[in-house]
Tab-separated table of C-alpha atoms and ligand atoms in Angstrom:
chain	number	residue	atom	x	y	z
A	826	MET	CA	28.217	-18.386	27.314
A	827	LYS	CA	26.017	-20.013	24.694
A	828	ARG	CA	22.998	-18.073	25.614
A	829	PHE	CA	25.050	-14.799	25.297
A	830	LYS	CA	26.567	-15.622	22.192
A	831	PHE	CA	22.913	-16.048	20.746
A	832	PHE	CA	21.846	-12.330	22.001
A	833	LYS	CA	25.006	-10.898	20.390
A	834	SER	CA	24.352	-12.641	17.165
A	835	LEU	CA	23.310	-10.089	14.024
A	836	LYS	CA	20.453	-12.764	13.713
A	837	PHE	CA	18.888	-11.827	16.976
A	838	ARG	CA	19.573	-7.978	16.148
A	839	ILE	CA	17.748	-8.149	13.140
A	840	PHE	CA	15.051	-10.083	14.614
A	841	LEU	CA	14.407	-7.596	17.339
A	842	LEU	CA	14.715	-4.591	15.016
A	843	LEU	CA	12.168	-6.291	12.690
A	844	ALA	CA	9.766	-7.453	15.460
A	845	LEU	CA	9.951	-3.933	17.027
A	846	MET	CA	9.182	-2.282	13.751
A	847	GLY	CA	6.230	-4.544	13.337
A	848	ILE	CA	4.561	-4.414	16.924
A	849	LEU	CA	5.409	-0.800	17.987
A	850	PRO	CA	3.683	1.185	15.101
A	851	GLY	CA	0.426	-1.004	15.776
A	852	MET	CA	0.384	-0.087	19.496
A	853	VAL	CA	1.159	3.389	19.131
A	854	PHE	CA	-1.764	3.678	16.511
A	855	ARG	CA	-3.993	1.564	18.752
A	856	MET	CA	-3.646	3.821	21.727
A	857	GLY	CA	-3.738	7.181	19.803
A	858	LEU	CA	-6.756	5.971	18.042
A	859	LEU	CA	-8.799	5.035	21.025
A	860	ARG	CA	-7.893	8.107	22.614
A	861	THR	CA	-9.263	10.117	19.969
A	862	TYR	CA	-12.140	7.919	19.637
A	863	GLU	CA	-13.316	8.491	23.271
A	864	SER	CA	-12.817	12.304	23.165
A	865	GLN	CA	-14.368	12.548	19.768
A	866	ALA	CA	-17.482	10.489	21.116
A	867	VAL	CA	-18.022	12.567	24.027
A	868	GLU	CA	-17.683	15.889	22.329
A	869	ILE	CA	-20.564	14.577	19.659
A	870	ARG	CA	-22.655	13.273	22.467
A	871	SER	CA	-22.488	16.592	24.297
A	872	MET	CA	-23.399	18.588	21.398
A	873	ASP	CA	-26.429	16.472	20.692
A	874	ILE	CA	-27.534	16.764	24.054
A	875	LEU	CA	-27.169	20.473	24.242
A	876	SER	CA	-28.838	21.265	21.338
A	877	GLN	CA	-31.725	19.339	22.138
A	878	ALA	CA	-31.743	20.511	26.010
A	879	LYS	CA	-31.613	24.128	24.221
A	880	VAL	CA	-34.754	23.197	22.227
A	881	LEU	CA	-36.430	21.878	25.165
A	882	GLY	CA	-35.188	25.134	27.102
A	883	THR	CA	-36.808	27.279	24.886
A	884	GLN	CA	-40.344	25.745	25.339
A	885	ILE	CA	-39.962	25.505	29.295
A	886	VAL	CA	-39.165	29.248	28.925
A	887	THR	CA	-42.188	30.071	26.662
A	888	ASN	CA	-44.502	27.698	28.369
A	889	ASP	CA	-43.668	28.932	31.813
A	890	TYR	CA	-42.992	25.300	32.675
A	891	LEU	CA	-40.797	26.552	35.602
A	892	ASN	CA	-43.908	27.724	37.505
A	893	ASN	CA	-46.441	25.401	36.054
A	894	SER	CA	-45.042	21.810	35.886
A	895	ALA	CA	-48.270	20.085	35.173
A	896	GLN	CA	-47.921	20.172	31.456
A	897	GLU	CA	-47.799	16.799	29.917
A	898	THR	CA	-45.960	17.534	26.640
A	899	ILE	CA	-42.867	19.244	28.234
A	900	SER	CA	-42.969	16.584	30.979
A	901	GLY	CA	-43.081	13.930	28.515
A	902	GLN	CA	-40.460	15.361	26.497
A	903	LEU	CA	-37.977	15.837	29.560
A	904	GLU	CA	-38.573	12.096	30.131
A	905	LEU	CA	-37.744	11.191	26.499
A	906	LEU	CA	-34.495	12.818	26.752
A	907	SER	CA	-33.536	11.605	30.014
A	908	GLN	CA	-34.398	8.070	28.545
A	909	ILE	CA	-32.798	8.263	25.162
A	910	TYR	CA	-29.409	9.435	26.581
A	911	ASP	CA	-29.674	7.217	29.630
A	912	GLY	CA	-29.448	10.423	32.052
A	913	ARG	CA	-31.093	12.486	34.534
A	914	VAL	CA	-32.682	16.093	33.905
A	915	LEU	CA	-33.046	18.579	36.857
A	916	LEU	CA	-34.895	21.860	36.273
A	917	ILE	CA	-34.170	24.429	38.743
A	918	ASN	CA	-36.000	27.644	39.426
A	919	SER	CA	-34.461	31.158	40.400
A	920	ARG	CA	-34.931	30.099	44.092
A	921	PHE	CA	-32.528	27.215	43.490
A	922	GLN	CA	-35.328	24.730	43.894
A	923	ILE	CA	-35.589	21.822	42.223
A	924	VAL	CA	-38.897	21.704	40.008
A	925	THR	CA	-38.497	18.747	38.154
A	926	ASP	CA	-36.202	15.438	38.458
A	927	THR	CA	-36.677	12.961	35.905
A	928	TYR	CA	-35.403	10.455	38.704
A	929	ASN	CA	-38.280	11.618	41.082
A	930	LEU	CA	-35.525	11.600	43.916
A	931	ASP	CA	-34.723	15.257	44.596
A	932	THR	CA	-37.963	17.173	43.532
A	933	GLY	CA	-38.480	20.025	45.639
A	934	LYS	CA	-35.300	20.044	47.154
A	935	THR	CA	-32.789	23.020	47.023
A	936	ILE	CA	-29.450	22.841	45.050
A	937	ILE	CA	-27.001	25.144	45.401
A	938	SER	CA	-23.862	24.165	43.444
A	939	GLU	CA	-21.009	25.925	41.791
A	940	GLU	CA	-21.969	24.990	38.246
A	941	VAL	CA	-25.678	26.022	39.014
A	942	ILE	CA	-24.789	29.418	40.384
A	943	ARG	CA	-22.481	29.946	37.459
A	944	SER	CA	-25.330	29.155	35.102
A	945	PHE	CA	-27.469	31.510	36.571
A	946	LYS	CA	-24.944	34.099	35.862
A	947	GLY	CA	-25.330	33.073	32.125
A	948	GLU	CA	-22.711	30.380	31.461
A	949	GLU	CA	-23.310	27.099	29.760
A	950	ILE	CA	-21.125	24.363	31.430
A	951	THR	CA	-20.145	21.080	30.138
A	952	LYS	CA	-18.105	18.899	32.361
A	953	TYR	CA	-16.865	15.249	31.384
A	954	ASP	CA	-15.928	12.908	34.183
A	955	SER	CA	-13.947	10.246	32.852
A	956	GLU	CA	-13.369	8.028	35.885
A	957	ASP	CA	-17.235	8.113	36.736
A	958	ARG	CA	-18.261	8.049	33.123
A	959	TYR	CA	-20.870	10.720	32.823
A	960	ILE	CA	-21.490	14.142	31.107
A	961	GLU	CA	-22.841	16.738	33.004
A	962	MET	CA	-24.273	20.102	31.424
A	963	THR	CA	-25.540	22.981	32.952
A	964	ILE	CA	-27.856	25.618	30.784
A	965	PRO	CA	-29.149	28.635	31.848
A	966	LEU	CA	-32.841	28.833	30.637
A	967	THR	CA	-33.257	32.495	29.262
A	968	ASN	CA	-36.310	34.338	28.588
A	969	SER	CA	-35.603	35.390	24.703
A	970	GLU	CA	-37.257	39.114	25.088
A	971	THR	CA	-36.408	40.189	28.834
A	972	ARG	CA	-33.004	38.286	28.912
A	973	GLU	CA	-33.638	37.287	32.242
A	974	ILE	CA	-32.392	33.952	33.357
A	975	LEU	CA	-35.374	32.258	34.700
A	976	GLY	CA	-33.995	29.052	35.625
A	977	VAL	CA	-31.343	26.389	34.841
A	978	MET	CA	-31.393	22.998	33.280
A	979	MET	CA	-29.172	20.330	34.567
A	980	VAL	CA	-28.535	17.142	32.072
A	981	SER	CA	-26.300	14.329	33.363
A	982	VAL	CA	-25.949	11.448	31.235
A	983	SER	CA	-24.112	8.384	31.686
A	984	THR	CA	-21.054	7.381	29.029
A	985	ASP	CA	-21.266	4.046	29.808
A	986	SER	CA	-21.972	3.111	26.078
A	987	ILE	CA	-19.189	5.146	24.849
A	988	GLN	CA	-17.066	3.165	27.277
A	989	LEU	CA	-18.672	-0.133	26.161
A	990	ASN	CA	-17.904	0.787	22.508
A	991	TYR	CA	-14.401	1.792	23.797
A	992	GLU	CA	-13.629	-1.350	25.254
A	993	TYR	CA	-15.133	-3.562	22.419
A	994	LEU	CA	-12.840	-1.647	19.935
A	995	GLU	CA	-10.013	-2.148	22.275
A	996	GLY	CA	-10.459	-5.669	22.508
A	997	ASN	CA	-10.898	-5.925	18.789
A	998	ALA	CA	-7.438	-3.960	18.308
A	999	MET	CA	-5.801	-6.077	20.799
A	1000	VAL	CA	-6.760	-9.354	18.906
A	1001	LEU	CA	-6.052	-7.540	15.545
A	1002	GLU	CA	-2.547	-6.557	16.947
A	1003	THR	CA	-1.950	-9.876	18.566
A	1004	ALA	CA	-2.503	-11.603	15.245
A	1005	LEU	CA	-0.262	-8.839	13.657
A	1006	GLY	CA	2.419	-8.913	16.402
A	1007	ILE	CA	2.537	-12.899	15.620
A	1008	VAL	CA	2.689	-12.400	11.749
A	1009	ALA	CA	5.571	-9.717	12.494
A	1010	ALA	CA	7.279	-11.944	14.712
A	1011	ALA	CA	7.335	-14.808	12.176
A	1012	LEU	CA	8.504	-12.349	9.074
A	1013	ALA	CA	11.243	-11.154	11.684
A	1014	ILE	CA	12.487	-14.622	12.292
A	1015	PHE	CA	12.187	-15.736	8.785
A	1016	LEU	CA	13.915	-12.238	7.388
A	1017	ALA	CA	16.912	-12.619	10.333
A	1018	ILE	CA	17.552	-16.145	9.115
A	1019	ARG	CA	17.904	-14.917	5.470
A	1020	LEU	CA	19.666	-12.007	5.904
A	1021	VAL	CA	22.374	-13.424	7.764
A	1022	ARG	CA	22.459	-16.337	5.666
A	1023	PRO	CA	25.660	-14.963	3.322
A	1024	PHE	CA	27.587	-14.748	6.537
A	1025	GLY	CA	27.232	-18.059	7.397
A	1026	LYS	CA	28.080	-18.891	3.871
A	1027	ILE	CA	31.164	-17.007	4.340
A	1028	THR	CA	32.214	-18.939	7.271
A	1029	ARG	CA	31.600	-22.227	5.705
A	1030	SER	CA	33.317	-21.264	2.526
A	1031	ILE	CA	36.473	-20.220	4.495
A	1032	ASN	CA	36.297	-23.426	6.592
A	1033	ALA	CA	36.293	-25.456	3.405
A	1034	ILE	CA	38.947	-23.709	1.813
A	1035	GLN	CA	41.091	-23.955	4.962
A	1036	THR	CA	40.234	-27.927	4.804
A	1037	GLY	CA	41.181	-28.053	1.061
A	1038	GLU	CA	37.423	-29.231	0.082
A	1039	GLU	CA	37.356	-26.062	-2.000
A	1040	GLN	CA	39.405	-23.887	-4.140
A	1041	GLU	CA	41.259	-21.204	-2.718
A	1042	GLU	CA	38.543	-18.404	-3.805
A	1043	LEU	CA	35.871	-17.021	-1.562
A	1044	ASP	CA	33.074	-15.683	-3.517
A	1045	VAL	CA	30.192	-14.617	-1.431
A	1046	SER	CA	28.478	-11.883	-3.540
A	1047	ASP	CA	25.101	-11.674	-1.865
A	1048	TYR	CA	25.704	-8.365	-0.403
A	1049	THR	CA	28.153	-5.604	-1.421
A	1050	GLU	CA	29.679	-6.025	1.911
A	1051	THR	CA	30.021	-9.632	1.496
A	1052	GLU	CA	31.463	-9.155	-1.663
A	1053	ALA	CA	34.016	-6.721	-0.151
A	1054	ILE	CA	35.055	-9.238	2.537
A	1055	SER	CA	35.648	-11.946	-0.213
A	1056	ASN	CA	37.921	-9.528	-1.945
A	1057	ALA	CA	39.811	-8.497	1.223
A	1058	PHE	CA	40.062	-12.583	2.068
A	1059	ASN	CA	41.083	-13.393	-1.291
A	1060	GLN	CA	43.514	-10.833	-1.463
A	1061	MET	CA	44.898	-11.966	1.999
A	1062	ILE	CA	45.362	-15.469	0.841
A	1063	LYS	CA	47.373	-14.548	-2.195
A	1064	ARG	CA	49.568	-12.508	-0.005
A	1065	MET	CA	50.182	-15.455	2.103
A	1066	GLN	CA	50.572	-17.631	-0.960
A	1067	VAL	CA	53.393	-15.063	-2.029
A	1068	ILE	CA	54.846	-15.179	1.606
A	1069	ASP	CA	54.696	-18.794	1.265
A	1070	GLN	CA	56.418	-18.922	-1.889
A	1071	SER	CA	59.158	-16.685	-1.229
A	1072	ARG	CA	59.644	-18.696	2.158
A	1073	GLN	CA	59.766	-22.054	0.069
A	1074	GLU	CA	62.398	-20.152	-2.493
A	1075	PHE	CA	64.425	-19.047	0.539
A	1076	VAL	CA	64.540	-22.442	2.244
A	1077	SER	CA	65.646	-23.945	-1.273
A	1078	ASN	CA	68.138	-21.381	-1.842
A	1079	VAL	CA	69.824	-21.713	1.390
A	1080	SER	CA	70.024	-25.479	1.212
A	1081	HIS	CA	71.477	-24.949	-2.217
A	1082	GLU	CA	74.128	-22.465	-1.355
A	1083	LEU	CA	75.150	-24.492	1.800
A	1084	LYS	CA	75.487	-27.754	-0.296
A	1085	THR	CA	77.548	-26.081	-2.735
A	1086	PRO	CA	80.710	-25.659	-0.607
A	1087	LEU	CA	80.093	-29.226	1.064
A	1088	THR	CA	79.817	-30.678	-2.516
A	1089	SER	CA	83.321	-29.056	-3.560
A	1090	MET	CA	84.978	-30.426	-0.224
A	1091	LYS	CA	83.675	-33.667	-0.875
A	1092	VAL	CA	84.835	-33.760	-4.645
A	1093	LEU	CA	88.390	-32.596	-3.374
A	1094	ALA	CA	88.607	-34.990	-0.471
A	1095	ASP	CA	87.588	-38.202	-2.614
A	1096	SER	CA	89.918	-37.167	-5.387
A	1097	LEU	CA	92.939	-37.258	-2.717
A	1098	LEU	CA	91.503	-40.528	-1.335
A	1099	SER	CA	91.213	-42.438	-4.639
A	1100	GLN	CA	94.913	-41.760	-5.516
A	1101	GLU	CA	97.539	-43.654	-4.109
A	1102	ASN	CA	101.026	-42.019	-3.325
A	1103	VAL	CA	99.627	-38.714	-3.699
A	1104	PRO	CA	102.460	-35.970	-3.503
A	1105	ALA	CA	102.554	-33.566	-0.705
A	1106	GLU	CA	102.273	-30.590	-2.646
A	1107	LEU	CA	99.022	-31.611	-4.180
A	1108	TYR	CA	97.610	-32.643	-0.662
A	1109	LYS	CA	98.384	-28.976	0.421
A	1110	GLU	CA	96.854	-27.600	-2.679
A	1111	PHE	CA	93.691	-29.660	-2.247
A	1112	MET	CA	93.435	-28.850	1.473
A	1113	THR	CA	93.962	-25.144	0.881
A	1114	ASP	CA	91.071	-25.574	-1.372
A	1115	ILE	CA	88.967	-27.197	1.249
A	1116	ALA	CA	89.702	-24.781	3.685
A	1117	GLU	CA	88.663	-22.077	1.591
A	1118	GLU	CA	85.332	-23.680	0.864
A	1119	ILE	CA	85.088	-23.978	4.830
A	1120	GLU	CA	85.560	-20.119	4.919
A	1121	ARG	CA	82.881	-19.791	2.588
A	1122	GLU	CA	80.336	-21.963	4.333
A	1123	ASN	CA	81.353	-20.144	7.282
A	1124	LYS	CA	80.591	-16.757	5.663
A	1125	ILE	CA	77.047	-17.858	4.160
A	1126	ILE	CA	76.206	-19.073	7.602
A	1127	ASN	CA	77.037	-15.821	9.493
A	1128	ASP	CA	75.247	-13.615	6.864
A	1129	LEU	CA	72.010	-15.832	7.141
A	1130	LEU	CA	72.191	-15.492	10.634
A	1131	SER	CA	72.691	-11.681	10.535
A	1132	LEU	CA	69.644	-11.749	8.076
A	1133	VAL	CA	67.328	-13.743	10.154
A	1134	LYS	CA	68.333	-11.451	13.323
A	1135	LEU	CA	67.011	-8.500	11.020
A	1136	ASP	CA	63.921	-10.076	9.616
A	1137	LYS	CA	62.594	-10.185	13.426
A	1138	SER	CA	60.625	-7.296	14.497
A	1139	ALA	CA	61.828	-3.718	14.851
A	1140	GLY	CA	60.856	-3.880	18.608
A	1141	GLU	CA	64.619	-5.420	18.916
A	1142	MET	CA	66.327	-2.173	17.785
A	1143	ASN	CA	69.087	-1.140	20.278
A	1144	ILE	CA	68.892	2.505	19.747
A	1145	THR	CA	71.601	4.692	20.705
A	1146	HIS	CA	73.154	8.067	20.022
A	1147	VAL	CA	75.869	7.447	17.878
A	1148	ASN	CA	78.458	9.970	16.048
A	1149	ILE	CA	78.322	8.933	12.281
A	1150	ASN	CA	81.431	10.397	11.463
A	1151	ASP	CA	83.262	8.276	13.931
A	1152	LEU	CA	81.353	5.115	13.023
A	1153	LEU	CA	82.415	5.652	9.084
A	1154	GLU	CA	86.088	6.079	9.969
A	1155	GLN	CA	85.939	2.972	11.883
A	1156	ILE	CA	84.359	0.982	9.275
A	1157	LEU	CA	86.795	2.350	6.624
A	1158	LYS	CA	89.537	1.455	8.929
A	1159	ARG	CA	88.382	-1.978	9.556
A	1160	LEU	CA	88.155	-2.741	5.677
A	1161	LYS	CA	91.553	-0.792	4.714
A	1162	PRO	CA	93.550	-4.339	4.524
A	1163	ILE	CA	90.956	-5.552	1.640
A	1164	ALA	CA	90.990	-2.158	-0.013
A	1165	GLU	CA	94.734	-2.484	-0.342
A	1166	LYS	CA	94.633	-6.028	-1.170
A	1167	ALA	CA	92.620	-4.875	-3.973
A	1168	ASP	CA	94.545	-1.903	-4.831
A	1169	VAL	CA	91.646	0.406	-4.252
A	1170	GLU	CA	91.945	3.803	-2.735
A	1171	MET	CA	89.389	4.784	-0.214
A	1172	VAL	CA	88.465	8.393	0.751
A	1173	LEU	CA	85.826	9.573	3.375
A	1174	GLU	CA	84.735	12.949	2.981
A	1175	SER	CA	82.341	14.111	6.030
A	1176	PHE	CA	80.512	17.494	5.123
A	1177	ARG	CA	79.473	18.188	8.990
A	1178	PRO	CA	79.448	16.460	12.196
A	1179	VAL	CA	76.468	14.204	12.390
A	1180	THR	CA	75.073	12.231	15.492
A	1181	ALA	CA	72.085	10.224	14.974
A	1182	GLU	CA	69.610	7.833	16.955
A	1183	VAL	CA	70.564	4.491	15.425
A	1184	ASP	CA	71.274	0.821	16.134
A	1185	GLU	CA	75.005	0.928	15.779
A	1186	VAL	CA	75.536	-2.866	15.036
A	1187	LYS	CA	72.770	-3.031	12.382
A	1188	LEU	CA	74.063	0.311	10.771
A	1189	THR	CA	77.376	-0.816	10.715
A	1190	LEU	CA	76.649	-3.946	9.008
A	1191	ALA	CA	74.751	-2.165	6.177
A	1192	LEU	CA	77.313	0.416	5.614
A	1193	THR	CA	80.505	-2.129	5.737
A	1194	ASN	CA	78.465	-4.391	2.958
A	1195	LEU	CA	78.156	-1.351	0.881
A	1196	ILE	CA	81.665	-0.247	1.378
A	1197	GLU	CA	82.674	-3.934	1.070
A	1198	ASN	CA	81.121	-4.125	-2.453
A	1199	ALA	CA	82.527	-1.038	-3.628
A	1200	ILE	CA	85.761	-2.400	-2.904
A	1201	LYS	CA	85.096	-6.038	-4.178
A	1202	TYR	CA	83.237	-5.083	-7.414
A	1203	ASN	CA	86.029	-2.540	-8.373
A	1204	ARG	CA	88.926	-2.458	-10.495
A	1205	PRO	CA	92.708	-2.665	-10.019
A	1206	ASP	CA	93.856	0.765	-9.492
A	1207	GLY	CA	90.263	1.975	-8.767
A	1208	TRP	CA	88.832	4.205	-5.841
A	1209	VAL	CA	86.059	4.239	-3.601
A	1210	HIS	CA	84.394	7.557	-2.121
A	1211	VAL	CA	82.518	7.789	0.842
A	1212	SER	CA	80.650	11.242	1.629
A	1213	LEU	CA	78.346	11.969	4.733
A	1214	ASN	CA	76.076	14.999	4.655
A	1215	ALA	CA	72.827	15.755	6.787
A	1216	ASP	CA	69.877	18.109	6.731
A	1217	HIS	CA	67.372	18.960	9.848
A	1218	LYS	CA	65.850	15.397	9.287
A	1219	TYR	CA	67.782	12.558	7.823
A	1220	PHE	CA	71.622	11.968	7.309
A	1221	PHE	CA	72.793	10.933	4.081
A	1222	VAL	CA	75.888	8.324	3.261
A	1223	ARG	CA	76.767	8.009	-0.392
A	1224	ILE	CA	79.223	5.389	-1.412
A	1225	GLU	CA	80.773	5.972	-5.007
A	1226	ASP	CA	82.877	3.498	-6.831
A	1227	SER	CA	84.941	3.258	-10.110
A	1228	GLY	CA	84.008	-0.579	-10.294
A	1229	ILE	CA	82.277	-2.599	-12.754
A	1230	GLY	CA	78.930	-1.388	-12.463
A	1231	ILE	CA	75.589	-3.166	-12.392
A	1232	PRO	CA	73.705	-3.709	-15.518
A	1233	GLU	CA	70.389	-1.946	-15.579
A	1234	GLU	CA	68.275	-5.194	-15.767
A	1235	SER	CA	70.129	-6.409	-12.571
A	1236	LEU	CA	69.513	-3.279	-10.693
A	1237	GLU	CA	66.116	-4.229	-9.498
A	1238	HIS	CA	67.158	-7.568	-8.043
A	1239	ILE	CA	70.498	-6.792	-6.216
A	1240	TYR	CA	68.653	-6.898	-3.203
A	1241	GLU	CA	67.191	-10.218	-3.175
A	1242	ARG	CA	68.439	-12.894	-1.207
A	1243	PHE	CA	71.457	-14.842	-2.950
A	1244	TYR	CA	71.258	-12.641	-5.855
A	1245	ARG	CA	74.496	-12.000	-7.694
A	1246	VAL	CA	74.833	-10.298	-11.121
A	1247	ASP	CA	77.431	-12.438	-12.506
A	1248	LYS	CA	77.335	-15.833	-10.133
A	1249	SER	CA	80.880	-16.962	-11.623
A	1250	HIS	CA	82.537	-13.842	-11.358
A	1251	SER	CA	80.891	-13.287	-7.852
A	1252	ARG	CA	81.846	-16.467	-6.816
A	1253	GLU	CA	85.723	-15.839	-7.390
A	1254	ILE	CA	85.310	-12.726	-5.542
A	1255	GLY	CA	83.726	-14.599	-2.705
A	1256	GLY	CA	80.094	-12.968	-1.846
A	1257	THR	CA	77.109	-14.752	-0.719
A	1258	GLY	CA	74.269	-12.504	-2.398
A	1259	LEU	CA	73.159	-11.830	1.002
A	1260	GLY	CA	75.001	-8.532	1.687
A	1261	LEU	CA	72.477	-6.016	-0.058
A	1262	ALA	CA	69.309	-7.920	1.321
A	1263	ILE	CA	71.200	-7.382	4.909
A	1264	THR	CA	71.807	-3.801	4.161
A	1265	ARG	CA	68.271	-2.832	2.976
A	1266	ASN	CA	66.683	-4.790	6.096
A	1267	ALA	CA	68.889	-2.541	8.146
A	1268	VAL	CA	68.021	0.310	6.618
A	1269	LEU	CA	64.455	-0.293	6.502
A	1270	MET	CA	64.462	-0.911	10.365
A	1271	HIS	CA	65.629	2.611	10.641
A	1272	ARG	CA	62.772	3.780	8.596
A	1273	GLY	CA	65.481	4.997	6.179
A	1274	ALA	CA	65.703	4.460	2.299
A	1275	ILE	CA	68.209	3.161	0.036
A	1276	LYS	CA	69.057	3.842	-3.905
A	1277	ALA	CA	71.298	2.530	-6.415
A	1278	HIS	CA	72.535	4.047	-9.678
A	1279	SER	CA	75.026	2.724	-11.850
A	1280	LYS	CA	76.458	2.292	-14.933
A	1281	GLU	CA	78.160	-0.918	-16.394
A	1282	GLY	CA	81.985	-0.541	-16.614
A	1283	GLU	CA	82.123	2.980	-14.999
A	1284	GLY	CA	80.920	2.595	-11.442
A	1285	THR	CA	78.285	2.516	-8.939
A	1286	ILE	CA	76.602	5.153	-6.338
A	1287	PHE	CA	74.542	3.760	-3.353
A	1288	THR	CA	73.090	6.684	-1.307
A	1289	VAL	CA	71.360	5.681	2.123
A	1290	ARG	CA	69.174	8.064	3.987
A	1291	ILE	CA	68.455	7.720	7.556
A	1292	PRO	CA	66.389	9.768	10.099
A	1293	LEU	CA	68.550	11.691	12.443
A	1294	ASN	CA	65.893	10.792	14.998
A	1295	TYR	CA	64.659	7.067	15.371
A	1296	ILE	CA	60.998	6.801	14.655
A	1297	ALA	CA	59.526	4.014	16.741
B	991	ADP	N1	79.221	-1.567	-5.881
B	991	ADP	C1	78.791	-2.600	-6.513
B	991	ADP	N2	79.507	-2.617	-7.722
B	991	ADP	C2	79.041	-3.503	-8.838
B	991	ADP	N3	78.350	-4.783	-8.448
B	991	ADP	C3	77.753	-4.714	-7.312
B	991	ADP	C4	77.925	-3.285	-6.253
B	991	ADP	N4	77.393	-4.076	-5.142
B	991	ADP	C5	76.441	-5.167	-5.409
B	991	ADP	N5	76.788	-5.589	-6.693
B	991	ADP	C6	75.954	-6.695	-7.389
B	991	ADP	O1	74.981	-6.934	-6.716
B	991	ADP	C7	75.306	-8.169	-6.226
B	991	ADP	C8	74.642	-8.607	-4.494
B	991	ADP	O2	75.306	-7.939	-3.915
B	991	ADP	P1	75.486	-8.473	-2.378
B	991	ADP	O3	74.030	-8.543	-1.958
B	991	ADP	O4	76.205	-7.660	-1.561
B	991	ADP	O5	75.820	-9.967	-2.525
B	991	ADP	P2	77.456	-10.312	-2.452
B	991	ADP	O6	77.803	-11.217	-1.395
B	991	ADP	O7	77.701	-10.974	-3.827
B	991	ADP	O8	78.448	-9.224	-2.540
B	991	ADP	C9	76.738	-8.593	-6.152
B	991	ADP	O9	76.826	-10.111	-6.267
B	991	ADP	C10	76.974	-7.872	-7.483
B	991	ADP	O10	76.834	-8.476	-8.159
B	992	MG	MG1	78.168	-7.969	-0.618
């Protein structure tokens, strides 16, 4: 596993890339260069021999050497040619007889090869055999006046020297290349380690932040990319801090809210216990207060449970087709006793029948809270107006009241958990400050939106917009 991990590392990849980049061009260059050298050398050699052979050919023709080979100068020159180029020269007359063989092996023999025949027709042939390493040239010997081809000169020279040179060069190139390869590999290792270093720095920094050795800021600005990673990481840390803070706040709020009724109960109970001969009416009065506090504690716990349930993922939505008109009617019916007690008139106005894919329990919770608020934060003889409308995509529930309204500076806070505009007043009314937080969560889980408009002393309008079809 560990081995594979190394091959997967950026370090190794960079090393591989750089090493290949260092070694491959040299290899390609060497092979290309050597190949060109070989063909170039062969060509130059051929041209050299050809021009000398031609000069010699002219002399042979003018001196009629083909018929009279006892001429020392020409024989000497043929010998020289074959010696210089480490080769063999054959002179063939028109009867395909070998007049001269500088190797003295085939003199007098007859030779009928394809090249010789073609040369008698006037062709000048150069052939390179790289396998057996020789160049063979067949040149017609032409009388310059009569244009008659009197014979053919055949020169074959070894290219061993070219090959030797080639091998020498190749050897040198190999040495050079190996040296370069080692340098390239060393450089590649060095660069790979260096280039990847900032990433190691990131890991170390994050670990240090995690264990608290370092302050909570990642700053690896070696590359634009590592800077981007640092920024993203710092942003994530900040977000986590905010979440952590709000969680701590929530916990401390919850403890406080749960403790308040308990403190009241304790005070009430203590004052009864500390007195002797308490009249029965006082007992009754205090016990009523204690019962109210228990009721309040109960309410807070219920609201908290609803909120916690809603805080879980949207995957726990229980979606069904619900008739919203009926749903609203039911809610209003359930709230009627409270409204009557508060002397508030409720009106429901449905503009059209609406059926939607919603979680009935959660939506009921949300709407009940809104309508309950509209009743609670109202004035005697006030009204609550609930209306339902829809377009092709959404349905809209509007809850308007003639109540006390919400001050402008409080509007942005009303969805916060435990937030109440007027603590003492709200307490009298008996809220927990969790209702709108629950409502907002429930609406958001339906991918809906909620908005509030209010004017202090005149009333409040809440509008809820929810998609008709649930978007998972
Ligand atoms: N319709 C309304 N009219 C006036 N004030 C409201 C209305 N609805 C909510 N509020 C204010 O917003 C606060 C938060 O509401 P909510 O979260 O439901 O808590 P509560 O349990 O106090 O009702 C309330 O305490 C109240 O001050
Ligand atoms: Mg409420």
